[in-house]
Amino acid sequence: MKVRVAHLYPEYLNIYADRGNIAVLESRARWRGVELEVQAVSLGDELRPGAHDLLYIGGGQDREQALIAPDLAVRREAIGEAIAGGAAVLAVCGGYQLFGRFYRDRDGADLPGAGVFPLETVAGERRMIGDCLLECELVPGARTTLAGFENHAGVTRLDAGAEPLGRVVAGYGNDGASGFEGVRVGNAVGTYLHGPLLPRNPWLADWLLERALEHGNGGAAPELAALPDDLEREAHAVAAGRARSRGGRS
Ligand code: GLN
């Protein structure tokens, strides 16, 4: 079995070791006998709808976002078709912002987005920095937590009716006020959480792999064998503890 991954702009959007998320997906796939085939898709490269089971984009400073935004904005159709077709997506921080309609950066410049997420972001005066803990329910009835690190000036507003990724237990989240973080559109999730995110949240890595395998297997999702995630659970507990010690939303 194989999972075909498109890693968007790896050389531009990779702060907080966001590239580590690919390494986690690669290992957790390999431990189940699944090959992860990663294709870097950067400025001017082709991105064919249906050619990938999982799209990944990391975070970056305003400067890097400005360098890739025009190239990403013209991919609205291809990425929109991929999401509508059930491909899995993980978009982190700066990449998450640019999957929305636009990101207005700290200089007031509007960076065009791919417009595939129902949201827009405007950079505020304060930076929202620190450990963050969410409560999520991507699988109905299976409430779980997501722990990571956020660092953004961007204040993200979800459209009315849009589904957030999770409820903020500790930290800022999308805007430091609404109590919500991230967004979910089918098998696509966007989040401000870095770290990288997946080493301390193996359940999300597996959820993404299952959705990607489902996409590549004509809708049939093979059951992934459980892994001995003691270290990952410990890393999660440490990050969650740090976030909780920060207390409420600001
Ligand atoms: N530059 C964006 C902001 O400040 C995103 C930062 C990031 O990816 N960590 O909000």
PDB file of C-alpha atoms and ligand atoms in Angstrom:
ATOM      1  CA  MET A   1       0.000   0.000   0.000  1.00  0.00           C
ATOM      2  CA  LYS A   2       1.177   3.518  -0.720  1.00  0.00           C
ATOM      3  CA  VAL A   3       0.216   7.056   0.314  1.00  0.00           C
ATOM      4  CA  ARG A   4       1.046   9.803  -2.185  1.00  0.00           C
ATOM      5  CA  VAL A   5       1.859  13.085  -0.436  1.00  0.00           C
ATOM      6  CA  ALA A   6       2.242  16.588  -1.855  1.00  0.00           C
ATOM      7  CA  HIS A   7       4.443  18.701   0.450  1.00  0.00           C
ATOM      8  CA  LEU A   8       3.719  22.303  -0.530  1.00  0.00           C
ATOM      9  CA  TYR A   9       6.606  24.820  -0.448  1.00  0.00           C
ATOM     10  CA  PRO A  10       8.858  22.791   1.903  1.00  0.00           C
ATOM     11  CA  GLU A  11      11.781  25.203   1.493  1.00  0.00           C
ATOM     12  CA  TYR A  12       9.677  28.278   2.365  1.00  0.00           C
ATOM     13  CA  LEU A  13       7.181  27.106   4.994  1.00  0.00           C
ATOM     14  CA  ASN A  14       8.991  25.085   7.607  1.00  0.00           C
ATOM     15  CA  ILE A  15       9.339  26.951  10.878  1.00  0.00           C
ATOM     16  CA  TYR A  16       9.247  25.066  14.201  1.00  0.00           C
ATOM     17  CA  ALA A  17      10.448  21.962  12.364  1.00  0.00           C
ATOM     18  CA  ASP A  18       7.069  21.563  10.689  1.00  0.00           C
ATOM     19  CA  ARG A  19       8.881  19.242   8.282  1.00  0.00           C
ATOM     20  CA  GLY A  20       8.895  16.823  11.251  1.00  0.00           C
ATOM     21  CA  ASN A  21       5.229  16.124  10.587  1.00  0.00           C
ATOM     22  CA  ILE A  22       6.190  14.421   7.327  1.00  0.00           C
ATOM     23  CA  ALA A  23       8.794  12.328   9.170  1.00  0.00           C
ATOM     24  CA  VAL A  24       6.120  11.141  11.628  1.00  0.00           C
ATOM     25  CA  LEU A  25       3.692  10.246   8.835  1.00  0.00           C
ATOM     26  CA  GLU A  26       6.490   8.419   7.031  1.00  0.00           C
ATOM     27  CA  SER A  27       7.478   6.366  10.107  1.00  0.00           C
ATOM     28  CA  ARG A  28       3.947   5.525  11.236  1.00  0.00           C
ATOM     29  CA  ALA A  29       3.094   4.422   7.680  1.00  0.00           C
ATOM     30  CA  ARG A  30       6.260   2.341   7.336  1.00  0.00           C
ATOM     31  CA  TRP A  31       5.616   0.607  10.680  1.00  0.00           C
ATOM     32  CA  ARG A  32       2.373  -0.622   9.113  1.00  0.00           C
ATOM     33  CA  GLY A  33       3.955  -1.703   5.855  1.00  0.00           C
ATOM     34  CA  VAL A  34       2.710   1.367   3.985  1.00  0.00           C
ATOM     35  CA  GLU A  35       5.034   3.402   1.767  1.00  0.00           C
ATOM     36  CA  LEU A  36       4.824   7.207   1.945  1.00  0.00           C
ATOM     37  CA  GLU A  37       5.752   8.758  -1.399  1.00  0.00           C
ATOM     38  CA  VAL A  38       6.453  12.451  -0.817  1.00  0.00           C
ATOM     39  CA  GLN A  39       6.560  14.920  -3.698  1.00  0.00           C
ATOM     40  CA  ALA A  40       7.725  18.486  -3.041  1.00  0.00           C
ATOM     41  CA  VAL A  41       5.474  20.968  -4.843  1.00  0.00           C
ATOM     42  CA  SER A  42       6.938  24.461  -4.953  1.00  0.00           C
ATOM     43  CA  LEU A  43       6.788  27.662  -7.012  1.00  0.00           C
ATOM     44  CA  GLY A  44       5.546  26.883 -10.525  1.00  0.00           C
ATOM     45  CA  ASP A  45       5.424  23.111 -10.018  1.00  0.00           C
ATOM     46  CA  GLU A  46       2.417  21.174 -11.277  1.00  0.00           C
ATOM     47  CA  LEU A  47      -0.187  19.963  -8.765  1.00  0.00           C
ATOM     48  CA  ARG A  48      -2.631  17.588 -10.435  1.00  0.00           C
ATOM     49  CA  PRO A  49      -5.969  17.007  -8.638  1.00  0.00           C
ATOM     50  CA  GLY A  50      -6.330  13.359  -7.691  1.00  0.00           C
ATOM     51  CA  ALA A  51      -2.570  12.725  -7.904  1.00  0.00           C
ATOM     52  CA  HIS A  52      -2.130  12.863  -4.120  1.00  0.00           C
ATOM     53  CA  ASP A  53      -3.854  11.281  -1.142  1.00  0.00           C
ATOM     54  CA  LEU A  54      -2.499  13.830   1.344  1.00  0.00           C
ATOM     55  CA  LEU A  55      -1.531  17.483   1.025  1.00  0.00           C
ATOM     56  CA  TYR A  56       0.716  19.077   3.626  1.00  0.00           C
ATOM     57  CA  ILE A  57       1.763  22.707   4.138  1.00  0.00           C
ATOM     58  CA  GLY A  58       3.767  24.121   7.051  1.00  0.00           C
ATOM     59  CA  GLY A  59       4.091  27.527   8.719  1.00  0.00           C
ATOM     60  CA  GLY A  60       6.261  30.546   8.026  1.00  0.00           C
ATOM     61  CA  GLN A  61       6.986  34.187   8.688  1.00  0.00           C
ATOM     62  CA  ASP A  62       5.116  36.905   6.814  1.00  0.00           C
ATOM     63  CA  ARG A  63       8.067  37.254   4.432  1.00  0.00           C
ATOM     64  CA  GLU A  64       7.985  33.646   3.290  1.00  0.00           C
ATOM     65  CA  GLN A  65       4.197  33.702   3.060  1.00  0.00           C
ATOM     66  CA  ALA A  66       4.452  36.702   0.718  1.00  0.00           C
ATOM     67  CA  LEU A  67       6.885  34.808  -1.502  1.00  0.00           C
ATOM     68  CA  ILE A  68       4.564  31.848  -2.080  1.00  0.00           C
ATOM     69  CA  ALA A  69       1.072  33.381  -1.785  1.00  0.00           C
ATOM     70  CA  PRO A  70       0.595  34.356  -5.480  1.00  0.00           C
ATOM     71  CA  ASP A  71       1.666  30.854  -6.564  1.00  0.00           C
ATOM     72  CA  LEU A  72      -0.660  29.194  -4.041  1.00  0.00           C
ATOM     73  CA  ALA A  73      -3.627  31.453  -4.862  1.00  0.00           C
ATOM     74  CA  VAL A  74      -3.813  30.150  -8.433  1.00  0.00           C
ATOM     75  CA  ARG A  75      -4.067  26.581  -7.147  1.00  0.00           C
ATOM     76  CA  ARG A  76      -7.516  27.189  -5.674  1.00  0.00           C
ATOM     77  CA  GLU A  77      -9.187  24.830  -8.167  1.00  0.00           C
ATOM     78  CA  ALA A  78      -6.658  22.002  -7.875  1.00  0.00           C
ATOM     79  CA  ILE A  79      -6.632  22.080  -4.058  1.00  0.00           C
ATOM     80  CA  GLY A  80     -10.397  22.549  -3.903  1.00  0.00           C
ATOM     81  CA  GLU A  81     -10.886  19.487  -6.139  1.00  0.00           C
ATOM     82  CA  ALA A  82      -8.460  17.474  -4.011  1.00  0.00           C
ATOM     83  CA  ILE A  83     -10.377  18.345  -0.822  1.00  0.00           C
ATOM     84  CA  ALA A  84     -13.767  17.707  -2.467  1.00  0.00           C
ATOM     85  CA  GLY A  85     -12.365  14.366  -3.643  1.00  0.00           C
ATOM     86  CA  GLY A  86     -11.590  13.341  -0.069  1.00  0.00           C
ATOM     87  CA  ALA A  87      -7.819  13.816   0.016  1.00  0.00           C
ATOM     88  CA  ALA A  88      -6.439  14.319   3.532  1.00  0.00           C
ATOM     89  CA  VAL A  89      -4.949  17.741   4.293  1.00  0.00           C
ATOM     90  CA  LEU A  90      -2.856  19.119   7.147  1.00  0.00           C
ATOM     91  CA  ALA A  91      -2.241  22.871   6.944  1.00  0.00           C
ATOM     92  CA  VAL A  92      -0.208  24.460   9.739  1.00  0.00           C
ATOM     93  CA  CYS A  93      -0.156  28.101  10.847  1.00  0.00           C
ATOM     94  CA  GLY A  94       1.056  30.280   7.943  1.00  0.00           C
ATOM     95  CA  GLY A  95      -0.077  27.544   5.523  1.00  0.00           C
ATOM     96  CA  TYR A  96      -3.416  27.308   7.364  1.00  0.00           C
ATOM     97  CA  GLN A  97      -3.888  31.074   7.003  1.00  0.00           C
ATOM     98  CA  LEU A  98      -3.162  30.954   3.257  1.00  0.00           C
ATOM     99  CA  PHE A  99      -5.637  28.129   2.662  1.00  0.00           C
ATOM    100  CA  GLY A 100      -8.225  30.755   3.649  1.00  0.00           C
ATOM    101  CA  ARG A 101      -9.265  33.667   1.412  1.00  0.00           C
ATOM    102  CA  PHE A 102      -6.378  36.007   2.444  1.00  0.00           C
ATOM    103  CA  TYR A 103      -3.866  36.888   5.135  1.00  0.00           C
ATOM    104  CA  ARG A 104      -3.423  40.639   5.836  1.00  0.00           C
ATOM    105  CA  ASP A 105       0.128  40.792   7.142  1.00  0.00           C
ATOM    106  CA  ARG A 106       1.649  43.106   9.718  1.00  0.00           C
ATOM    107  CA  ASP A 107       2.374  45.728   7.065  1.00  0.00           C
ATOM    108  CA  GLY A 108      -1.276  45.709   6.007  1.00  0.00           C
ATOM    109  CA  ALA A 109      -0.597  43.923   2.707  1.00  0.00           C
ATOM    110  CA  ASP A 110      -3.270  41.412   1.623  1.00  0.00           C
ATOM    111  CA  LEU A 111      -1.639  38.114   0.700  1.00  0.00           C
ATOM    112  CA  PRO A 112      -4.070  36.179  -1.506  1.00  0.00           C
ATOM    113  CA  GLY A 113      -4.978  32.706  -0.280  1.00  0.00           C
ATOM    114  CA  ALA A 114      -6.163  29.514  -1.963  1.00  0.00           C
ATOM    115  CA  GLY A 115      -9.654  30.206  -0.603  1.00  0.00           C
ATOM    116  CA  VAL A 116     -10.356  26.539   0.163  1.00  0.00           C
ATOM    117  CA  PHE A 117     -10.925  27.128   3.903  1.00  0.00           C
ATOM    118  CA  PRO A 118     -13.941  29.243   5.030  1.00  0.00           C
ATOM    119  CA  LEU A 119     -11.909  31.884   6.851  1.00  0.00           C
ATOM    120  CA  GLU A 120      -9.762  34.998   6.637  1.00  0.00           C
ATOM    121  CA  THR A 121      -6.895  36.259   8.781  1.00  0.00           C
ATOM    122  CA  VAL A 122      -5.654  39.699   9.750  1.00  0.00           C
ATOM    123  CA  ALA A 123      -2.389  40.209  11.650  1.00  0.00           C
ATOM    124  CA  GLY A 124      -2.939  41.918  14.997  1.00  0.00           C
ATOM    125  CA  GLU A 125      -0.622  43.915  17.256  1.00  0.00           C
ATOM    126  CA  ARG A 126       0.127  41.128  19.713  1.00  0.00           C
ATOM    127  CA  ARG A 127       1.779  37.786  18.983  1.00  0.00           C
ATOM    128  CA  MET A 128      -0.104  34.823  20.391  1.00  0.00           C
ATOM    129  CA  ILE A 129       2.694  32.581  21.660  1.00  0.00           C
ATOM    130  CA  GLY A 130       2.840  29.527  23.892  1.00  0.00           C
ATOM    131  CA  ASP A 131       1.742  25.947  24.489  1.00  0.00           C
ATOM    132  CA  CYS A 132      -1.841  25.300  23.453  1.00  0.00           C
ATOM    133  CA  LEU A 133      -4.280  22.493  24.266  1.00  0.00           C
ATOM    134  CA  LEU A 134      -7.460  21.679  22.365  1.00  0.00           C
ATOM    135  CA  GLU A 135     -10.334  19.284  22.783  1.00  0.00           C
ATOM    136  CA  CYS A 136     -11.275  17.679  19.450  1.00  0.00           C
ATOM    137  CA  GLU A 137     -13.847  15.225  18.141  1.00  0.00           C
ATOM    138  CA  LEU A 138     -12.854  14.382  14.570  1.00  0.00           C
ATOM    139  CA  VAL A 139     -14.405  10.964  15.025  1.00  0.00           C
ATOM    140  CA  PRO A 140     -17.943  11.308  16.458  1.00  0.00           C
ATOM    141  CA  GLY A 141     -17.970  10.079  20.062  1.00  0.00           C
ATOM    142  CA  ALA A 142     -14.173   9.878  20.244  1.00  0.00           C
ATOM    143  CA  ARG A 143     -13.289  13.075  22.144  1.00  0.00           C
ATOM    144  CA  THR A 144      -9.541  13.570  22.440  1.00  0.00           C
ATOM    145  CA  THR A 145      -6.978  16.310  23.013  1.00  0.00           C
ATOM    146  CA  LEU A 146      -4.424  17.974  20.746  1.00  0.00           C
ATOM    147  CA  ALA A 147      -1.330  19.605  22.251  1.00  0.00           C
ATOM    148  CA  GLY A 148       1.087  21.887  20.437  1.00  0.00           C
ATOM    149  CA  PHE A 149       2.820  25.255  20.331  1.00  0.00           C
ATOM    150  CA  GLU A 150       1.402  28.407  18.748  1.00  0.00           C
ATOM    151  CA  ASN A 151       3.168  31.569  17.600  1.00  0.00           C
ATOM    152  CA  HIS A 152       1.148  33.904  15.401  1.00  0.00           C
ATOM    153  CA  ALA A 153       0.132  37.528  14.980  1.00  0.00           C
ATOM    154  CA  GLY A 154      -2.658  36.427  12.710  1.00  0.00           C
ATOM    155  CA  VAL A 155      -6.211  36.653  14.082  1.00  0.00           C
ATOM    156  CA  THR A 156      -8.333  34.150  12.180  1.00  0.00           C
ATOM    157  CA  ARG A 157     -12.097  34.543  11.761  1.00  0.00           C
ATOM    158  CA  LEU A 158     -14.045  31.477  10.671  1.00  0.00           C
ATOM    159  CA  ASP A 159     -17.138  32.024   8.533  1.00  0.00           C
ATOM    160  CA  ALA A 160     -20.501  31.475  10.223  1.00  0.00           C
ATOM    161  CA  GLY A 161     -21.244  27.758  10.272  1.00  0.00           C
ATOM    162  CA  ALA A 162     -17.615  26.742   9.677  1.00  0.00           C
ATOM    163  CA  GLU A 163     -16.421  23.794  11.773  1.00  0.00           C
ATOM    164  CA  PRO A 164     -13.423  24.506  14.048  1.00  0.00           C
ATOM    165  CA  LEU A 165     -10.836  21.788  14.616  1.00  0.00           C
ATOM    166  CA  GLY A 166     -11.277  22.017  18.356  1.00  0.00           C
ATOM    167  CA  ARG A 167     -12.285  23.862  21.482  1.00  0.00           C
ATOM    168  CA  VAL A 168      -9.462  25.728  23.262  1.00  0.00           C
ATOM    169  CA  VAL A 169      -8.741  24.281  26.720  1.00  0.00           C
ATOM    170  CA  ALA A 170      -5.623  26.442  27.223  1.00  0.00           C
ATOM    171  CA  GLY A 171      -3.942  28.962  24.943  1.00  0.00           C
ATOM    172  CA  TYR A 172      -5.144  31.502  22.331  1.00  0.00           C
ATOM    173  CA  GLY A 173      -6.374  29.529  19.319  1.00  0.00           C
ATOM    174  CA  ASN A 174      -7.747  31.243  16.218  1.00  0.00           C
ATOM    175  CA  ASP A 175      -8.223  34.692  17.745  1.00  0.00           C
ATOM    176  CA  GLY A 176      -7.619  34.599  21.498  1.00  0.00           C
ATOM    177  CA  ALA A 177     -11.330  35.152  22.184  1.00  0.00           C
ATOM    178  CA  SER A 178     -13.728  32.766  20.426  1.00  0.00           C
ATOM    179  CA  GLY A 179     -12.514  29.693  22.318  1.00  0.00           C
ATOM    180  CA  PHE A 180     -11.988  27.787  19.085  1.00  0.00           C
ATOM    181  CA  GLU A 181      -8.909  26.729  17.138  1.00  0.00           C
ATOM    182  CA  GLY A 182      -8.297  25.635  13.584  1.00  0.00           C
ATOM    183  CA  VAL A 183     -10.810  24.485  11.008  1.00  0.00           C
ATOM    184  CA  ARG A 184     -12.081  21.221   9.559  1.00  0.00           C
ATOM    185  CA  VAL A 185     -13.453  20.726   6.050  1.00  0.00           C
ATOM    186  CA  GLY A 186     -14.127  17.013   5.494  1.00  0.00           C
ATOM    187  CA  ASN A 187     -10.734  15.251   5.577  1.00  0.00           C
ATOM    188  CA  ALA A 188      -8.869  18.567   5.608  1.00  0.00           C
ATOM    189  CA  VAL A 189      -7.713  20.207   8.834  1.00  0.00           C
ATOM    190  CA  GLY A 190      -6.014  23.529   9.470  1.00  0.00           C
ATOM    191  CA  THR A 191      -4.388  24.528  12.751  1.00  0.00           C
ATOM    192  CA  TYR A 192      -2.045  27.029  14.379  1.00  0.00           C
ATOM    193  CA  LEU A 193      -0.320  24.246  16.296  1.00  0.00           C
ATOM    194  CA  HIS A 194       3.364  23.712  15.645  1.00  0.00           C
ATOM    195  CA  GLY A 195       5.890  21.726  17.575  1.00  0.00           C
ATOM    196  CA  PRO A 196       5.935  19.899  15.193  1.00  0.00           C
ATOM    197  CA  LEU A 197       2.399  18.786  15.918  1.00  0.00           C
ATOM    198  CA  LEU A 198       2.248  15.094  15.022  1.00  0.00           C
ATOM    199  CA  PRO A 199       5.007  13.562  17.236  1.00  0.00           C
ATOM    200  CA  ARG A 200       2.979  14.431  20.351  1.00  0.00           C
ATOM    201  CA  ASN A 201      -0.435  13.721  18.775  1.00  0.00           C
ATOM    202  CA  PRO A 202      -0.134  10.293  17.124  1.00  0.00           C
ATOM    203  CA  TRP A 203      -3.934   9.908  16.922  1.00  0.00           C
ATOM    204  CA  LEU A 204      -4.068  12.793  14.425  1.00  0.00           C
ATOM    205  CA  ALA A 205      -1.220  11.301  12.371  1.00  0.00           C
ATOM    206  CA  ASP A 206      -3.145   8.028  12.176  1.00  0.00           C
ATOM    207  CA  TRP A 207      -6.417   9.798  11.364  1.00  0.00           C
ATOM    208  CA  LEU A 208      -4.687  11.561   8.440  1.00  0.00           C
ATOM    209  CA  LEU A 209      -3.078   8.304   7.254  1.00  0.00           C
ATOM    210  CA  GLU A 210      -6.432   6.475   7.377  1.00  0.00           C
ATOM    211  CA  ARG A 211      -8.147   9.219   5.382  1.00  0.00           C
ATOM    212  CA  ALA A 212      -5.292   9.199   2.866  1.00  0.00           C
ATOM    213  CA  LEU A 213      -5.417   5.400   2.536  1.00  0.00           C
ATOM    214  CA  GLU A 214      -9.182   5.579   2.147  1.00  0.00           C
ATOM    215  CA  HIS A 215      -8.659   8.101  -0.674  1.00  0.00           C
ATOM    216  CA  GLY A 216      -6.038   5.919  -2.366  1.00  0.00           C
ATOM    217  CA  ASN A 217      -8.028   2.730  -1.906  1.00  0.00           C
ATOM    218  CA  GLY A 218     -11.266   3.838  -3.519  1.00  0.00           C
ATOM    219  CA  GLY A 219     -12.891   4.633  -0.185  1.00  0.00           C
ATOM    220  CA  ALA A 220     -11.986   1.502   1.773  1.00  0.00           C
ATOM    221  CA  ALA A 221      -9.917   2.467   4.831  1.00  0.00           C
ATOM    222  CA  PRO A 222      -7.711  -0.359   6.069  1.00  0.00           C
ATOM    223  CA  GLU A 223      -7.540  -0.688   9.851  1.00  0.00           C
ATOM    224  CA  LEU A 224      -4.140   0.566  11.043  1.00  0.00           C
ATOM    225  CA  ALA A 225      -2.458  -1.707  13.599  1.00  0.00           C
ATOM    226  CA  ALA A 226      -2.021  -0.093  17.021  1.00  0.00           C
ATOM    227  CA  LEU A 227       1.510   1.070  17.835  1.00  0.00           C
ATOM    228  CA  PRO A 228       3.246   1.199  21.253  1.00  0.00           C
ATOM    229  CA  ASP A 229       2.949   5.020  21.593  1.00  0.00           C
ATOM    230  CA  ASP A 230       4.314   5.331  25.137  1.00  0.00           C
ATOM    231  CA  LEU A 231       6.854   8.017  24.224  1.00  0.00           C
ATOM    232  CA  GLU A 232       4.295   9.920  22.158  1.00  0.00           C
ATOM    233  CA  ARG A 233       1.772   9.774  25.007  1.00  0.00           C
ATOM    234  CA  GLU A 234       4.406  11.078  27.419  1.00  0.00           C
ATOM    235  CA  ALA A 235       5.318  13.924  25.041  1.00  0.00           C
ATOM    236  CA  HIS A 236       1.624  14.754  24.774  1.00  0.00           C
ATOM    237  CA  ALA A 237       1.182  14.751  28.548  1.00  0.00           C
ATOM    238  CA  VAL A 238       4.171  17.074  29.013  1.00  0.00           C
ATOM    239  CA  ALA A 239       2.923  19.529  26.358  1.00  0.00           C
ATOM    240  CA  ALA A 240      -0.640  19.377  27.714  1.00  0.00           C
ATOM    241  CA  GLY A 241       0.664  20.000  31.242  1.00  0.00           C
ATOM    242  CA  ARG A 242       2.631  23.043  30.106  1.00  0.00           C
ATOM    243  CA  ALA A 243      -0.422  24.412  28.314  1.00  0.00           C
ATOM    244  CA  ARG A 244      -2.711  23.829  31.293  1.00  0.00           C
ATOM    245  CA  SER A 245      -0.221  25.580  33.588  1.00  0.00           C
ATOM    246  CA  ARG A 246      -0.710  28.641  31.331  1.00  0.00           C
ATOM    247  CA  GLY A 247      -4.369  28.438  32.231  1.00  0.00           C
ATOM    248  CA  GLY A 248      -7.243  30.015  30.262  1.00  0.00           C
ATOM    249  CA  ARG A 249      -7.330  31.699  26.878  1.00  0.00           C
ATOM    250  CA  SER A 250      -4.937  34.584  27.292  1.00  0.00           C
TER     251      SER A 250
HETATM  252  N1  GLN B   1       3.301  34.822   9.820  1.00  0.00           N
HETATM  253  C1  GLN B   1       2.084  34.331  10.359  1.00  0.00           C
HETATM  254  C2  GLN B   1       1.690  35.029  11.658  1.00  0.00           C
HETATM  255  O1  GLN B   1       2.432  35.634  12.230  1.00  0.00           O
HETATM  256  C3  GLN B   1       2.196  32.827  10.595  1.00  0.00           C
HETATM  257  C4  GLN B   1       3.237  32.488  11.604  1.00  0.00           C
HETATM  258  C5  GLN B   1       3.544  30.994  11.674  1.00  0.00           C
HETATM  259  O2  GLN B   1       3.434  30.227  10.708  1.00  0.00           O
HETATM  260  N2  GLN B   1       3.992  30.563  12.841  1.00  0.00           N
HETATM  261  O3  GLN B   1       0.603  34.919  12.086  1.00  0.00           O
END
